[in-house]
Tab-separated table of C-alpha atoms in Angstrom:
chain	number	residue	atom	x	y	z
A	657	UNK	CA	-85.400	-15.370	-52.660
A	658	UNK	CA	-87.953	-13.688	-54.932
A	659	UNK	CA	-89.939	-15.114	-57.789
A	660	UNK	CA	-89.221	-15.392	-61.520
A	661	UNK	CA	-91.075	-12.875	-63.678
A	662	UNK	CA	-91.662	-13.583	-67.372
A	663	UNK	CA	-92.930	-10.960	-69.812
A	664	UNK	CA	-94.472	-12.890	-72.685
A	665	UNK	CA	-94.302	-10.892	-75.924
A	666	UNK	CA	-92.098	-8.079	-74.646
A	667	UNK	CA	-92.939	-5.002	-76.691
A	668	UNK	CA	-92.920	-1.351	-75.681
A	669	UNK	CA	-95.088	-1.823	-72.602
A	670	UNK	CA	-93.229	-4.944	-71.542
A	671	UNK	CA	-89.952	-3.040	-71.684
A	672	UNK	CA	-91.498	-0.241	-69.606
A	673	UNK	CA	-92.685	-2.699	-66.961
A	674	UNK	CA	-89.384	-4.549	-66.602
A	675	UNK	CA	-87.389	-1.302	-66.648
A	676	UNK	CA	-89.626	0.282	-64.026
A	677	UNK	CA	-89.482	-2.704	-61.703
A	678	UNK	CA	-85.688	-2.968	-62.016
A	679	UNK	CA	-85.235	0.766	-61.418
A	680	UNK	CA	-87.466	0.512	-58.355
A	681	UNK	CA	-85.570	-2.471	-56.981
A	682	UNK	CA	-82.216	-0.780	-57.512
A	683	UNK	CA	-83.439	2.364	-55.794
A	684	UNK	CA	-83.927	0.288	-52.635
A	685	UNK	CA	-80.189	0.567	-52.129
A	686	UNK	CA	-80.662	4.283	-51.518
A	687	UNK	CA	-82.257	4.359	-48.074
A	688	UNK	CA	-82.699	8.126	-48.308
A	689	UNK	CA	-85.147	7.905	-51.193
A	690	UNK	CA	-88.779	8.551	-50.313
A	691	UNK	CA	-91.206	5.978	-51.757
A	692	UNK	CA	-92.505	7.550	-54.928
A	693	UNK	CA	-96.217	6.773	-54.656
A	694	UNK	CA	-96.738	5.910	-51.006
A	695	UNK	CA	-97.797	9.408	-49.989
A	696	UNK	CA	-100.761	9.646	-52.336
A	697	UNK	CA	-101.627	6.176	-53.609
A	698	UNK	CA	-103.211	4.191	-50.758
A	699	UNK	CA	-102.051	0.609	-50.696
A	700	UNK	CA	-99.080	1.032	-53.000
A	701	UNK	CA	-95.482	2.015	-52.461
A	702	UNK	CA	-92.056	1.568	-53.903
A	703	UNK	CA	-90.406	-1.316	-52.004
A	704	UNK	CA	-87.895	-0.312	-49.335
A	705	UNK	CA	-84.690	-2.025	-48.342
A	706	UNK	CA	-85.649	-4.961	-46.169
A	707	UNK	CA	-85.311	-8.694	-45.800
A	708	UNK	CA	-85.952	-10.854	-48.913
A	709	UNK	CA	-89.541	-10.317	-50.009
A	710	UNK	CA	-91.465	-13.078	-51.851
A	711	UNK	CA	-93.549	-10.403	-53.564
A	712	UNK	CA	-90.481	-8.982	-55.352
A	713	UNK	CA	-88.987	-10.569	-58.494
A	714	UNK	CA	-85.391	-11.707	-58.512
A	715	UNK	CA	-85.169	-13.243	-61.998
A	716	UNK	CA	-86.448	-11.601	-65.188
A	717	UNK	CA	-87.213	-13.196	-68.556
A	718	UNK	CA	-88.556	-11.471	-71.673
A	719	UNK	CA	-89.705	-13.273	-74.805
A	720	UNK	CA	-89.844	-11.946	-78.369
A	721	UNK	CA	-90.337	-13.538	-81.776
A	722	UNK	CA	-87.147	-12.445	-83.572
A	723	UNK	CA	-83.471	-12.729	-82.667
A	724	UNK	CA	-82.874	-9.165	-83.843
A	725	UNK	CA	-85.446	-7.915	-81.339
A	726	UNK	CA	-83.861	-10.005	-78.595
A	727	UNK	CA	-80.467	-8.419	-79.221
A	728	UNK	CA	-81.928	-4.915	-79.126
A	729	UNK	CA	-83.782	-5.583	-75.884
A	730	UNK	CA	-80.732	-7.133	-74.275
A	731	UNK	CA	-78.848	-3.927	-75.028
A	732	UNK	CA	-81.739	-1.786	-73.730
A	733	UNK	CA	-81.913	-3.622	-70.422
A	734	UNK	CA	-78.139	-3.654	-70.138
A	735	UNK	CA	-78.140	0.144	-70.114
A	736	UNK	CA	-80.044	0.012	-66.813
A	737	UNK	CA	-76.983	-1.506	-65.158
A	738	UNK	CA	-77.157	-3.817	-62.164
A	739	UNK	CA	-80.168	-6.119	-62.488
A	740	UNK	CA	-80.742	-4.898	-66.048
A	741	UNK	CA	-77.827	-6.889	-67.371
A	742	UNK	CA	-79.255	-10.055	-65.812
A	743	UNK	CA	-82.528	-9.954	-67.776
A	744	UNK	CA	-82.705	-12.961	-70.052
A	745	UNK	CA	-84.227	-12.104	-73.436
A	746	UNK	CA	-85.143	-15.098	-75.602
A	747	UNK	CA	-86.573	-15.396	-79.114
A	748	UNK	CA	-89.167	-18.011	-80.009
A	749	UNK	CA	-88.992	-19.762	-76.636
A	750	UNK	CA	-92.308	-18.865	-74.997
A	751	UNK	CA	-92.914	-22.316	-73.551
A	752	UNK	CA	-89.486	-22.698	-71.955
A	753	UNK	CA	-89.741	-19.221	-70.427
A	754	UNK	CA	-93.180	-19.882	-68.930
A	755	UNK	CA	-92.057	-23.240	-67.558
A	756	UNK	CA	-89.358	-21.506	-65.505
A	757	UNK	CA	-91.520	-18.560	-64.411
A	758	UNK	CA	-93.743	-18.043	-61.376
A	759	UNK	CA	-95.546	-14.931	-62.633
A	760	UNK	CA	-96.287	-14.299	-66.310
A	761	UNK	CA	-97.287	-10.969	-67.842
A	762	UNK	CA	-98.998	-11.480	-71.204
A	763	UNK	CA	-98.033	-8.585	-73.483
A	764	UNK	CA	-98.613	-9.908	-77.013
A	765	UNK	CA	-101.106	-8.464	-79.516
A	766	UNK	CA	-104.717	-9.174	-78.467
A	767	UNK	CA	-105.433	-11.299	-81.537
A	768	UNK	CA	-102.378	-13.459	-80.812
A	769	UNK	CA	-103.380	-14.389	-77.265
A	770	UNK	CA	-105.185	-17.610	-78.120
A	771	UNK	CA	-102.323	-18.788	-80.334
A	772	UNK	CA	-99.713	-18.065	-77.661
A	773	UNK	CA	-101.679	-19.733	-74.868
A	774	UNK	CA	-102.653	-22.730	-77.000
A	775	UNK	CA	-99.086	-23.779	-77.759
A	776	UNK	CA	-98.453	-27.437	-77.025
A	777	UNK	CA	-97.297	-27.804	-73.426
A	778	UNK	CA	-98.419	-24.306	-72.384
A	779	UNK	CA	-101.339	-25.611	-70.318
A	780	UNK	CA	-99.020	-27.616	-68.104
A	781	UNK	CA	-96.530	-24.743	-67.890
A	782	UNK	CA	-99.193	-22.296	-66.668
A	783	UNK	CA	-100.750	-24.589	-64.071
A	784	UNK	CA	-100.861	-23.034	-60.605
A	785	UNK	CA	-99.261	-19.752	-61.709
A	786	UNK	CA	-100.302	-16.089	-61.789
A	787	UNK	CA	-101.080	-14.811	-65.294
A	788	UNK	CA	-101.416	-11.039	-65.703
A	789	UNK	CA	-102.827	-9.949	-69.059
A	790	UNK	CA	-102.393	-6.380	-70.291
A	791	UNK	CA	-104.272	-7.085	-73.532
A	792	UNK	CA	-106.973	-4.572	-74.411
A	793	UNK	CA	-110.391	-6.112	-75.016
A	794	UNK	CA	-109.473	-9.702	-74.119
A	795	UNK	CA	-111.694	-10.658	-71.195
A	796	UNK	CA	-110.959	-12.797	-68.176
A	797	UNK	CA	-113.678	-15.160	-69.383
A	798	UNK	CA	-111.768	-15.655	-72.635
A	799	UNK	CA	-108.428	-16.054	-70.912
A	800	UNK	CA	-109.660	-18.583	-68.350
A	801	UNK	CA	-111.002	-20.660	-71.234
A	802	UNK	CA	-107.482	-20.896	-72.677
A	803	UNK	CA	-105.584	-21.800	-69.487
A	804	UNK	CA	-105.860	-24.499	-66.781
A	805	UNK	CA	-108.389	-23.992	-63.942
A	806	UNK	CA	-105.512	-23.625	-61.471
A	807	UNK	CA	-104.048	-20.598	-63.291
A	808	UNK	CA	-104.892	-17.383	-61.464
A	809	UNK	CA	-105.888	-14.875	-64.153
A	810	UNK	CA	-106.087	-11.100	-63.737
A	811	UNK	CA	-106.199	-8.218	-66.192
A	812	UNK	CA	-104.102	-5.072	-65.950
A	813	UNK	CA	-104.356	-1.956	-68.086
A	814	UNK	CA	-101.211	0.222	-67.909
A	815	UNK	CA	-100.824	3.306	-70.111
A	816	UNK	CA	-98.000	4.861	-72.128
A	817	UNK	CA	-96.604	7.179	-69.390
A	818	UNK	CA	-95.492	3.986	-67.629
A	819	UNK	CA	-92.388	4.380	-69.810
A	820	UNK	CA	-91.281	7.242	-67.566
A	821	UNK	CA	-92.744	5.768	-64.357
A	822	UNK	CA	-95.680	8.194	-64.438
A	823	UNK	CA	-98.286	5.691	-65.571
A	824	UNK	CA	-101.775	4.723	-64.473
A	825	UNK	CA	-102.547	1.014	-64.210
A	826	UNK	CA	-105.953	-0.474	-63.468
A	827	UNK	CA	-106.065	-4.096	-62.299
A	828	UNK	CA	-109.087	-6.386	-62.123
A	829	UNK	CA	-110.161	-7.803	-58.786
A	830	UNK	CA	-108.210	-10.902	-57.814
A	831	UNK	CA	-109.726	-14.381	-57.983
A	832	UNK	CA	-110.336	-15.983	-54.610
A	833	UNK	CA	-107.407	-18.229	-53.720
A	834	UNK	CA	-104.973	-19.043	-50.933
A	835	UNK	CA	-102.378	-16.951	-52.797
A	836	UNK	CA	-104.617	-13.863	-53.145
A	837	UNK	CA	-102.784	-11.761	-50.551
A	838	UNK	CA	-99.352	-12.515	-52.027
A	839	UNK	CA	-100.684	-12.005	-55.563
A	840	UNK	CA	-101.983	-8.581	-54.574
A	841	UNK	CA	-98.584	-7.604	-53.180
A	842	UNK	CA	-96.861	-8.879	-56.329
A	843	UNK	CA	-99.172	-6.874	-58.572
A	844	UNK	CA	-98.857	-3.690	-56.517
A	845	UNK	CA	-95.074	-3.965	-56.424
A	846	UNK	CA	-94.940	-4.392	-60.196
A	847	UNK	CA	-97.285	-1.641	-61.269
A	848	UNK	CA	-96.677	0.924	-58.512
A	849	UNK	CA	-93.048	0.915	-59.649
A	850	UNK	CA	-94.176	2.498	-62.942
A	851	UNK	CA	-96.847	4.852	-61.631
A	852	UNK	CA	-100.176	4.572	-59.840
A	853	UNK	CA	-102.152	1.345	-59.460
A	854	UNK	CA	-105.850	0.812	-58.726
A	855	UNK	CA	-108.077	-2.276	-58.497
A	856	UNK	CA	-111.453	-2.093	-60.261
A	857	UNK	CA	-114.064	-4.551	-61.465
A	858	UNK	CA	-113.459	-5.843	-64.965
A	859	UNK	CA	-116.709	-4.300	-66.223
A	860	UNK	CA	-114.949	-0.901	-65.997
A	861	UNK	CA	-111.995	-1.887	-68.166
A	862	UNK	CA	-113.271	-0.594	-71.505
A	863	UNK	CA	-113.833	2.834	-69.961
A	864	UNK	CA	-110.390	2.661	-68.336
A	865	UNK	CA	-108.863	1.774	-71.697
A	866	UNK	CA	-110.451	4.876	-73.192
A	867	UNK	CA	-109.741	7.228	-70.280
A	868	UNK	CA	-106.209	6.326	-69.190
A	869	UNK	CA	-105.111	4.205	-72.157
A	870	UNK	CA	-106.167	6.563	-74.947
A	871	UNK	CA	-106.141	9.570	-72.621
A	872	UNK	CA	-102.501	10.590	-73.227
A	873	UNK	CA	-103.327	11.080	-76.918
A	874	UNK	CA	-106.355	13.205	-76.049
A	875	UNK	CA	-104.312	15.212	-73.554
A	876	UNK	CA	-101.624	15.826	-76.173
A	877	UNK	CA	-104.209	17.250	-78.583
A	878	UNK	CA	-105.212	19.729	-75.884
A	879	UNK	CA	-101.569	20.426	-75.014
A	880	UNK	CA	-100.658	21.022	-78.655
A	881	UNK	CA	-103.643	23.318	-79.123
A	882	UNK	CA	-102.589	25.396	-76.115
A	883	UNK	CA	-99.077	25.705	-77.528
A	884	UNK	CA	-100.489	26.676	-80.938
A	885	UNK	CA	-102.449	29.442	-79.256
A	886	UNK	CA	-99.266	30.710	-77.643
A	887	UNK	CA	-97.474	30.695	-80.984
A	888	UNK	CA	-100.410	32.535	-82.523
A	889	UNK	CA	-99.906	35.261	-79.938
A	890	UNK	CA	-96.186	35.582	-80.582
A	891	UNK	CA	-94.477	33.026	-78.314
A	892	UNK	CA	-91.605	30.954	-79.752
A	893	UNK	CA	-92.707	27.355	-80.422
A	894	UNK	CA	-90.338	25.685	-77.931
A	895	UNK	CA	-91.277	28.012	-75.098
A	896	UNK	CA	-94.996	27.763	-75.878
A	897	UNK	CA	-94.798	23.981	-75.720
A	898	UNK	CA	-92.859	24.074	-72.443
A	899	UNK	CA	-95.362	26.457	-70.861
A	900	UNK	CA	-98.313	24.345	-71.978
A	901	UNK	CA	-96.793	21.036	-70.837
A	902	UNK	CA	-95.715	22.306	-67.420
A	903	UNK	CA	-99.064	24.013	-66.912
A	904	UNK	CA	-100.986	20.781	-67.545
A	905	UNK	CA	-98.585	18.808	-65.365
A	906	UNK	CA	-98.917	21.308	-62.543
A	907	UNK	CA	-102.713	21.321	-62.701
A	908	UNK	CA	-102.799	17.518	-62.709
A	909	UNK	CA	-100.505	17.304	-59.683
A	910	UNK	CA	-102.695	19.757	-57.785
A	911	UNK	CA	-105.598	17.359	-58.302
A	912	UNK	CA	-103.612	14.222	-57.391
A	913	UNK	CA	-101.402	15.457	-54.574
A	914	UNK	CA	-103.386	18.293	-53.024
A	915	UNK	CA	-106.749	16.614	-53.543
A	916	UNK	CA	-108.211	19.714	-55.152
A	917	UNK	CA	-111.225	19.273	-57.414
A	918	UNK	CA	-110.651	20.566	-60.977
A	919	UNK	CA	-113.548	22.989	-60.534
A	920	UNK	CA	-111.867	24.449	-57.434
A	921	UNK	CA	-108.645	25.039	-59.333
A	922	UNK	CA	-110.567	26.575	-62.227
A	923	UNK	CA	-112.489	28.902	-59.935
A	924	UNK	CA	-109.347	29.957	-58.049
A	925	UNK	CA	-107.766	31.096	-61.334
A	926	UNK	CA	-110.896	32.793	-62.652
A	927	UNK	CA	-111.223	36.415	-61.518
A	928	UNK	CA	-114.220	38.657	-62.344
A	929	UNK	CA	-113.902	40.240	-65.767
A	930	UNK	CA	-110.486	38.675	-66.296
A	931	UNK	CA	-108.776	36.914	-69.163
A	932	UNK	CA	-109.441	33.407	-67.781
A	933	UNK	CA	-113.241	33.707	-67.839
A	934	UNK	CA	-113.040	35.144	-71.341
A	935	UNK	CA	-111.063	32.125	-72.488
A	936	UNK	CA	-113.362	29.684	-70.657
A	937	UNK	CA	-116.431	31.121	-72.367
A	938	UNK	CA	-114.710	30.711	-75.738
A	939	UNK	CA	-114.082	27.040	-74.883
A	940	UNK	CA	-117.709	26.589	-73.868
A	941	UNK	CA	-118.760	28.101	-77.197
A	942	UNK	CA	-116.655	25.435	-78.880
A	943	UNK	CA	-118.290	22.654	-76.822
A	944	UNK	CA	-114.910	21.514	-75.522
A	945	UNK	CA	-116.380	19.690	-72.515
A	946	UNK	CA	-118.916	17.639	-74.457
A	947	UNK	CA	-116.439	16.919	-77.265
A	948	UNK	CA	-113.866	15.493	-74.848
A	949	UNK	CA	-116.476	13.506	-72.935
A	950	UNK	CA	-117.850	12.092	-76.196
A	951	UNK	CA	-114.329	11.111	-77.223
A	952	UNK	CA	-114.115	8.947	-74.086
A	953	UNK	CA	-117.519	7.454	-74.875
A	954	UNK	CA	-116.596	6.551	-78.474
A	955	UNK	CA	-113.190	5.201	-77.439
A	956	UNK	CA	-114.872	3.034	-74.779
A	957	UNK	CA	-117.227	1.567	-77.350
A	958	UNK	CA	-114.307	0.815	-79.651
A	959	UNK	CA	-112.311	-0.725	-76.786
A	960	UNK	CA	-115.107	-3.228	-76.191
A	961	UNK	CA	-114.569	-4.536	-79.735
A	962	UNK	CA	-110.834	-5.126	-79.395
A	963	UNK	CA	-109.744	-8.715	-78.944
A	964	UNK	CA	-113.155	-10.034	-79.940
A	965	UNK	CA	-113.775	-12.351	-82.906
A	966	UNK	CA	-114.303	-10.529	-86.189
A	967	UNK	CA	-117.908	-10.305	-87.352
A	968	UNK	CA	-118.722	-11.960	-90.683
């Protein structure tokens, strides 16, 4: 028998997490499927069909604030079939949901965290449980001050591509406890079902928020610009966008799966006197490298301000 997973404040990312985990669990029935991330993400893999695993959830609960939202989510999860129809979506019942849960993923707005965790009875409900926060800017120090000492608190930072199970999630190092090994397996099983998962020290989280959290927006600016260039040179818009998107995806997979350094890929494409070097020099003239790097720097600085008390 697995554990009960509760997503507290189930918005877009909460839906992505539950959907990814359920899809992964249901895929276990297909013994021919190759684990999605096992081959190139050390320490993570999609669970395979086996005996009951205590690191896999068997009951899902999602909480929202409005009944209308609950009805919509119930329909969304129902479309997944199988386990999806068993997800219990409740409105305005955070405390009851946490009381019944073993693992809680905190997905509310950062500024609402203290209010949610300070609800009467919440301290007792969280005692001895694993709390995973995906809130940008809200530190472990803050969170541990709002929950009982026995609550095991970790931070996770998933990004938008988790919606299509192509995400990148960074998780803070686990607190020392007797449950640490099981907690690690639980976390890996959750987040490797929606993409890649890595453990890093919390001091790196603001940079991770900027790089992988904001990164899809930065990548889309570059992607759109490439497509615009294709349109400028006569390509139809739809085809230009397809070429640009697949090209970026292919280059990224060469880095992740083949282990090639970006500079190696760049050099392998760049022939003497060719069109690639001409384009690269134009990008260097436009300071593309430093502009993108500075964007990460500025976004990191802004990320450090999220979830913190407003300055008077």
